[in-house]
Coordinates of N, CA, C and O in Angstrom, one line a residue:
V18 N -25.7 13.1 2.5 CA -25.4 11.7 2.7 C -24.7 11.5 4.1 O -24.2 12.7 4.8
Q19 N -25.2 10.5 4.8 CA -24.8 10.2 6.1 C -24.3 8.8 6.3 O -24.9 8.0 5.6
L20 N -23.2 8.6 7.1 CA -22.7 7.1 7.5 C -22.9 7.5 9.1 O -22.0 8.2 9.5
V21 N -23.3 6.5 9.8 CA -23.2 6.8 11.3 C -23.1 5.2 11.6 O -23.7 4.3 11.6
E22 N -22.2 5.0 12.6 CA -21.5 4.1 13.3 C -22.1 3.8 14.5 O -22.3 4.6 15.3
S23 N -22.1 2.4 15.1 CA -22.5 2.4 16.4 C -22.0 0.9 16.7 O -21.6 0.2 15.9
G24 N -22.2 0.9 18.0 CA -21.7 -0.6 18.5 C -20.4 -0.4 19.3 O -20.0 -1.8 19.8
G25 N -19.8 0.4 19.4 CA -18.5 0.6 19.8 C -18.3 0.3 21.3 O -19.7 0.7 22.0
D26 N -17.7 -0.2 22.1 CA -17.8 -0.4 23.6 C -16.4 -0.7 24.4 O -15.3 -1.1 23.3
S27 N -16.3 -1.0 25.4 CA -14.9 -1.4 26.1 C -15.3 -3.1 26.1 O -16.4 -3.2 26.9
V28 N -14.3 -3.8 25.6 CA -14.8 -5.2 26.2 C -13.0 -6.0 26.6 O -12.0 -4.9 26.6
Q29 N -13.4 -6.9 27.1 CA -11.9 -7.7 27.4 C -11.3 -8.3 26.5 O -12.1 -8.4 25.6
P30 N -10.0 -8.3 26.4 CA -9.4 -9.4 25.4 C -10.1 -10.8 25.4 O -10.4 -11.4 26.2
G31 N -10.2 -10.9 23.9 CA -11.0 -12.1 23.8 C -12.5 -12.4 23.4 O -13.1 -13.2 22.8
G32 N -13.0 -11.2 23.7 CA -14.5 -10.6 23.6 C -14.6 -10.4 22.2 O -13.7 -10.5 21.2
S33 N -16.1 -10.0 21.9 CA -16.4 -9.6 20.6 C -17.4 -8.5 20.8 O -17.7 -8.2 21.7
L34 N -17.4 -7.9 19.8 CA -18.2 -6.8 19.3 C -18.7 -6.9 17.7 O -18.0 -7.2 17.0
R35 N -19.9 -6.0 17.7 CA -20.4 -5.9 16.3 C -20.8 -4.4 16.2 O -21.5 -3.9 16.8
L36 N -20.2 -4.0 15.1 CA -20.3 -2.5 14.5 C -21.3 -2.6 13.6 O -21.2 -3.3 12.8
S37 N -22.0 -1.3 13.8 CA -23.0 -1.4 12.4 C -22.9 0.1 12.0 O -22.5 1.4 12.7
C38 N -23.0 0.2 10.5 CA -23.1 1.3 9.8 C -24.3 1.8 9.0 O -24.5 0.9 8.2
S39 N -24.9 2.8 9.7 CA -26.3 2.9 9.2 C -26.0 4.1 8.0 O -25.8 5.1 8.5
V40 N -26.6 3.8 6.9 CA -26.3 5.0 5.9 C -27.7 5.6 5.3 O -28.7 4.7 5.3
S41 N -27.5 6.7 4.9 CA -28.7 7.5 4.2 C -28.2 8.5 3.1 O -27.1 8.8 3.3
G42 N -29.3 8.7 2.4 CA -28.9 9.9 1.7 C -28.3 9.7 0.3 O -28.0 10.4 -0.5
F43 N -28.0 8.4 -0.1 CA -27.8 7.8 -1.2 C -27.9 6.1 -1.6 O -28.3 5.8 -0.7
E44 N -27.9 5.7 -2.7 CA -28.3 4.7 -3.1 C -26.9 3.6 -2.5 O -26.0 3.6 -3.4
M45 N -27.1 3.0 -1.8 CA -26.1 2.2 -1.2 C -25.4 1.3 -1.8 O -24.3 0.6 -2.0
D46 N -26.2 0.7 -2.9 CA -25.9 -0.6 -3.8 C -25.1 0.0 -4.8 O -24.6 -0.7 -5.5
Q47 N -24.9 1.2 -4.9 CA -24.0 1.7 -5.9 C -22.6 2.2 -5.2 O -21.5 2.5 -6.1
Y48 N -22.4 2.0 -4.0 CA -21.0 2.1 -3.3 C -20.6 0.9 -2.5 O -21.3 0.4 -2.0
A49 N -19.2 0.7 -2.7 CA -18.5 -0.2 -1.7 C -18.5 0.6 -0.4 O -18.4 1.7 -0.3
I50 N -18.2 -0.1 0.6 CA -18.3 0.3 1.9 C -16.8 0.0 2.7 O -16.5 -1.4 2.2
G51 N -16.1 0.8 3.3 CA -14.9 0.3 3.9 C -15.0 0.6 5.3 O -15.9 1.7 5.9
W52 N -14.1 -0.6 6.3 CA -14.0 0.2 7.8 C -12.8 0.3 7.9 O -11.7 -0.5 7.7
F53 N -12.3 1.5 8.5 CA -11.2 1.8 9.0 C -11.2 2.2 10.5 O -12.2 2.0 11.3
R54 N -10.0 2.2 10.9 CA -9.4 2.7 12.4 C -8.4 3.2 12.7 O -7.4 3.4 11.7
Q55 N -8.5 4.0 13.4 CA -7.2 4.9 13.8 C -7.0 4.8 15.5 O -8.0 5.2 16.0
A56 N -6.1 4.4 15.9 CA -5.4 4.2 17.4 C -4.7 5.7 17.4 O -3.9 6.4 16.9
P57 N -5.0 6.1 18.8 CA -4.0 7.4 19.3 C -2.4 7.2 19.0 O -1.8 6.5 19.0
G58 N -2.1 8.3 18.1 CA -0.7 8.1 17.5 C -0.4 7.2 16.6 O 0.8 7.2 15.8
K59 N -1.4 6.9 15.8 CA -1.2 6.0 14.7 C -2.0 6.3 13.5 O -2.6 7.2 13.6
Q60 N -1.4 6.0 12.4 CA -2.0 6.3 11.3 C -3.2 5.4 11.1 O -3.5 4.4 11.7
R61 N -4.4 6.2 10.3 CA -5.5 5.4 10.0 C -5.2 4.2 9.0 O -4.5 4.1 8.2
E62 N -6.1 3.0 9.7 CA -5.9 2.1 8.4 C -6.9 1.1 8.2 O -8.0 1.3 8.8
V63 N -6.9 0.4 7.0 CA -8.3 -0.1 6.7 C -8.6 -1.5 7.4 O -7.1 -2.4 7.8
V64 N -9.5 -1.7 7.8 CA -9.6 -3.3 8.4 C -10.6 -4.2 7.5 O -10.5 -5.3 7.9
S65 N -11.6 -3.1 6.8 CA -12.2 -4.3 5.9 C -12.8 -3.2 5.0 O -12.8 -2.4 5.0
C66 N -13.0 -4.0 3.6 CA -14.1 -3.2 2.4 C -14.8 -4.5 2.1 O -14.4 -5.4 1.9
I67 N -15.8 -4.0 1.5 CA -16.9 -4.7 0.7 C -17.4 -4.1 -0.3 O -17.7 -3.1 -0.5
S68 N -17.5 -4.9 -1.7 CA -17.9 -4.4 -2.8 C -19.3 -4.2 -2.7 O -20.1 -4.6 -1.9
T69 N -19.8 -3.7 -3.9 CA -21.4 -3.2 -3.8 C -22.1 -4.4 -3.8 O -23.4 -4.4 -3.0
D70 N -21.7 -5.6 -4.2 CA -22.8 -6.7 -4.3 C -22.1 -7.9 -3.2 O -22.6 -9.0 -3.4
S71 N -21.3 -7.4 -2.5 CA -20.7 -8.4 -1.4 C -19.8 -9.6 -2.2 O -19.3 -10.5 -1.3
S72 N -19.4 -9.5 -3.5 CA -18.9 -10.3 -4.3 C -17.3 -10.4 -3.7 O -16.7 -11.4 -4.1
F73 N -16.9 -9.3 -3.5 CA -15.6 -9.1 -3.2 C -15.3 -8.5 -1.6 O -15.7 -7.4 -1.2
I74 N -14.3 -9.0 -1.2 CA -14.2 -8.6 0.6 C -12.6 -8.7 0.8 O -12.3 -9.7 0.1
Y75 N -12.0 -7.8 1.4 CA -10.9 -7.5 1.7 C -10.6 -7.6 3.4 O -11.2 -6.6 4.0
Y76 N -9.5 -8.1 3.7 CA -9.3 -8.1 5.2 C -7.5 -7.9 5.2 O -6.9 -8.9 4.6
P77 N -7.0 -7.2 5.8 CA -5.7 -7.2 6.2 C -5.4 -8.3 7.2 O -6.0 -8.8 7.6
D78 N -3.9 -8.6 7.0 CA -3.7 -10.0 7.9 C -4.2 -9.8 9.3 O -4.0 -10.6 10.2
S79 N -3.9 -8.3 9.9 CA -3.8 -8.2 11.4 C -5.4 -8.7 11.8 O -5.4 -8.7 12.6
V80 N -6.2 -8.5 11.0 CA -7.7 -9.0 11.2 C -8.2 -10.2 10.8 O -9.6 -10.7 10.9
Q81 N -7.8 -10.8 9.7 CA -8.1 -11.8 9.0 C -8.3 -13.0 9.7 O -7.6 -13.2 10.8
G82 N -9.4 -13.5 9.6 CA -10.0 -14.8 10.6 C -10.4 -14.3 11.7 O -11.3 -15.0 12.6
R83 N -10.5 -12.8 11.9 CA -11.4 -12.5 13.3 C -12.4 -11.6 13.2 O -13.4 -11.6 13.9
F84 N -12.2 -10.8 12.0 CA -13.2 -10.0 11.5 C -14.1 -10.5 10.5 O -13.5 -10.8 9.3
T85 N -15.3 -10.1 10.5 CA -16.3 -10.4 9.2 C -17.2 -9.4 9.0 O -17.7 -8.7 9.8
I86 N -17.2 -9.0 7.8 CA -17.8 -7.7 7.1 C -19.0 -8.3 6.5 O -18.8 -9.1 5.5
S87 N -20.0 -7.4 6.4 CA -21.2 -7.8 5.8 C -21.8 -6.7 5.6 O -21.9 -5.6 6.0
R88 N -22.9 -7.0 4.5 CA -23.9 -5.5 4.1 C -25.1 -6.0 3.6 O -25.5 -7.0 3.4
D89 N -26.1 -5.1 4.0 CA -27.7 -5.5 3.7 C -28.0 -4.4 2.8 O -28.2 -3.1 3.4
N90 N -28.3 -4.2 1.6 CA -28.4 -2.9 0.8 C -29.8 -2.6 1.1 O -30.3 -1.6 0.9
A91 N -30.7 -3.5 1.3 CA -32.0 -3.4 1.8 C -32.1 -2.7 2.8 O -33.0 -1.8 3.0
K92 N -31.5 -3.0 3.8 CA -31.5 -2.1 5.2 C -30.6 -1.0 5.1 O -30.8 -0.6 6.3
N93 N -29.8 -0.6 4.3 CA -28.9 0.6 4.0 C -27.9 0.2 5.3 O -27.4 1.3 6.2
T94 N -27.2 -0.9 5.5 CA -26.3 -1.1 6.9 C -25.3 -2.1 6.0 O -25.5 -2.8 5.4
A95 N -24.0 -1.9 7.0 CA -22.7 -2.4 6.9 C -22.5 -2.9 8.2 O -22.0 -1.8 8.8
D96 N -22.1 -4.0 8.5 CA -21.9 -4.5 9.8 C -20.3 -5.2 9.7 O -19.6 -5.6 8.6
L97 N -19.9 -4.8 10.7 CA -18.4 -5.6 10.9 C -18.2 -6.5 12.4 O -18.7 -5.8 13.5
Q98 N -18.3 -7.6 12.0 CA -18.1 -8.7 13.5 C -17.0 -8.5 14.1 O -16.1 -9.0 13.0
M99 N -16.5 -8.5 15.0 CA -15.0 -8.4 15.7 C -15.0 -9.5 16.7 O -15.7 -9.2 17.8
D100 N -14.2 -10.6 16.4 CA -14.0 -11.6 17.5 C -12.7 -11.6 17.9 O -11.7 -11.3 17.3
S101 N -12.5 -12.5 18.9 CA -11.0 -12.6 19.5 C -10.4 -11.4 19.3 O -8.9 -11.2 18.9
L102 N -10.7 -10.3 20.2 CA -10.5 -8.9 20.1 C -9.0 -9.0 21.0 O -9.2 -9.7 22.2
N103 N -8.1 -8.1 20.7 CA -7.1 -7.8 21.7 C -6.7 -6.4 22.0 O -7.2 -5.5 21.3
P104 N -5.9 -6.1 23.1 CA -5.6 -4.8 23.0 C -5.2 -3.8 21.6 O -5.7 -2.8 21.5
Q105 N -4.7 -4.6 20.7 CA -4.3 -3.8 19.7 C -5.2 -3.0 18.9 O -5.1 -2.5 17.8
D106 N -6.6 -3.9 18.8 CA -7.4 -3.5 18.3 C -8.4 -2.3 18.8 O -9.5 -1.8 18.1
T107 N -7.8 -1.9 20.0 CA -8.4 -0.7 20.4 C -8.0 0.5 19.2 O -7.1 1.0 18.9
A108 N -9.2 1.4 19.0 CA -9.0 2.5 17.8 C -10.5 3.1 18.0 O -11.4 2.5 18.3
V109 N -10.4 4.4 17.3 CA -11.9 4.6 16.9 C -12.0 3.8 15.4 O -11.3 4.1 14.9
Y110 N -13.2 3.6 15.5 CA -13.4 2.8 14.0 C -14.6 3.4 13.1 O -15.5 4.5 13.7
Y111 N -14.1 3.8 11.9 CA -14.8 4.8 11.0 C -15.6 3.6 9.7 O -14.7 2.5 9.2
C112 N -16.8 4.2 9.3 CA -17.0 3.5 8.0 C -17.1 4.6 6.9 O -17.2 5.8 7.3
A113 N -16.8 4.0 5.8 CA -16.9 5.2 4.4 C -17.2 4.4 3.3 O -17.3 3.2 3.4
R114 N -17.8 5.6 2.6 CA -18.1 5.1 1.0 C -17.1 5.3 0.2 O -16.8 6.3 -0.1
T115 N -17.0 4.7 -1.2 CA -16.5 4.9 -2.0 C -17.0 4.6 -3.4 O -17.8 3.5 -3.4
A116 N -17.2 5.5 -4.5 CA -17.5 5.1 -5.5 C -17.0 3.7 -6.3 O -17.6 3.6 -7.4
F117 N -15.9 3.5 -6.1 CA -15.1 2.1 -6.2 C -16.2 0.9 -6.0 O -16.2 0.7 -5.0
Q118 N -16.7 0.7 -7.1 CA -17.7 -0.7 -6.8 C -17.1 -1.9 -6.3 O -17.7 -2.9 -5.7
G119 N -16.0 -1.9 -6.6 CA -15.2 -3.1 -6.1 C -14.8 -2.9 -4.4 O -15.6 -2.6 -3.6
C120 N -13.5 -2.8 -4.3 CA -12.9 -2.8 -3.0 C -11.9 -1.8 -3.0 O -10.9 -2.1 -3.7
T121 N -11.3 -0.9 -2.3 CA -10.4 -0.2 -2.3 C -9.6 0.0 -1.0 O -10.6 0.3 -0.2
T122 N -8.4 -0.2 -0.6 CA -8.1 0.0 0.6 C -7.4 1.4 0.9 O -7.2 2.0 2.2
R123 N -7.2 2.4 0.1 CA -7.1 3.9 -0.2 C -8.0 4.8 0.8 O -9.0 5.0 -0.1
G124 N -7.6 5.3 1.6 CA -8.5 6.2 2.3 C -9.0 7.4 1.4 O -10.1 7.7 1.5
Y125 N -8.0 7.8 0.8 CA -8.4 9.2 -0.1 C -9.5 8.5 -1.3 O -10.2 9.6 -1.9
D126 N -9.7 7.2 -1.6 CA -11.1 7.1 -2.4 C -12.1 6.9 -1.8 O -13.0 6.9 -2.3
Y127 N -12.2 7.2 -0.6 CA -13.6 7.1 -0.1 C -13.7 9.0 0.2 O -13.0 9.7 0.7
D128 N -15.2 9.1 0.0 CA -15.5 10.4 0.0 C -16.4 11.1 1.0 O -16.6 12.2 1.5
Y129 N -17.0 10.2 1.8 CA -18.1 10.2 3.3 C -17.9 9.2 4.1 O -17.6 8.0 3.8
W130 N -17.6 10.0 5.1 CA -16.8 9.2 6.4 C -18.1 9.5 7.5 O -18.5 10.3 7.7
G131 N -18.2 8.5 8.5 CA -18.9 8.8 10.0 C -18.2 9.4 10.9 O -16.9 9.6 10.3
Q132 N -18.6 9.3 12.0 CA -18.1 10.0 12.9 C -17.3 9.3 13.8 O -16.5 9.7 14.6
G133 N -17.2 7.8 13.5 CA -16.7 6.9 14.4 C -17.2 6.6 15.7 O -17.9 7.2 16.2
T134 N -16.9 5.5 15.8 CA -17.4 4.7 17.2 C -16.0 4.1 18.1 O -15.0 3.6 17.2
Q135 N -16.1 4.6 19.2 CA -14.5 4.0 20.0 C -14.6 2.3 20.3 O -15.6 2.1 20.9
V136 N -13.8 1.6 20.1 CA -13.4 0.5 20.4 C -12.5 0.4 21.7 O -11.3 0.8 21.2
T137 N -12.6 0.1 22.8 CA -11.2 -0.3 23.9 C -11.6 -1.7 24.0 O -12.4 -2.3 24.8
V138 N -10.3 -2.5 24.1 CA -10.0 -3.7 24.3 C -8.8 -3.8 25.4 O -7.8 -3.6 25.2
S139 N -9.5 -3.8 27.1 CA -8.7 -3.9 28.0 C -9.1 -4.8 29.1 O -10.5 -5.0 29.1
S140 N -8.1 -5.4 29.9 CA -8.3 -6.1 30.9 C -8.6 -5.2 31.9 O -8.8 -5.9 33.3

C-alpha cells in the first residue's frame, strides 16, 4: 500500500496550488481519502475528506470555499485544489486512506498515510 503526495510548493498569499495523491497497492474505490495538514508546533488537522464514490465531501470552516477535493478511482488519484491561500495554510500536507467508506475526520481512523508535501505561503 502506498500513497504519494505531490504538488507542494512555495506561493504568495492569494495564490493557488493543486496537490495530488497517487495511490497504489489497494482498490481505491473501497476507501475514503482524507487530506490532513500539520504546521510546526501545531496539531494535525483535517482539511478535507471524500467518500469512496465522491457522494460525500467534508471541509472544515477554515478551508470551506477555498479548497476543493476530488478523486478519480480509475486513475488512482485524489486531488486537493487550494485557492486563495494565506500564510495560515502553511504546513505539511498528507493524504491518507480509511476503510470508512463515508468520510471521517478522525486521524486514527486512517491506516495508511503518505509522506507529506510541503506547502509554504509567504510574501
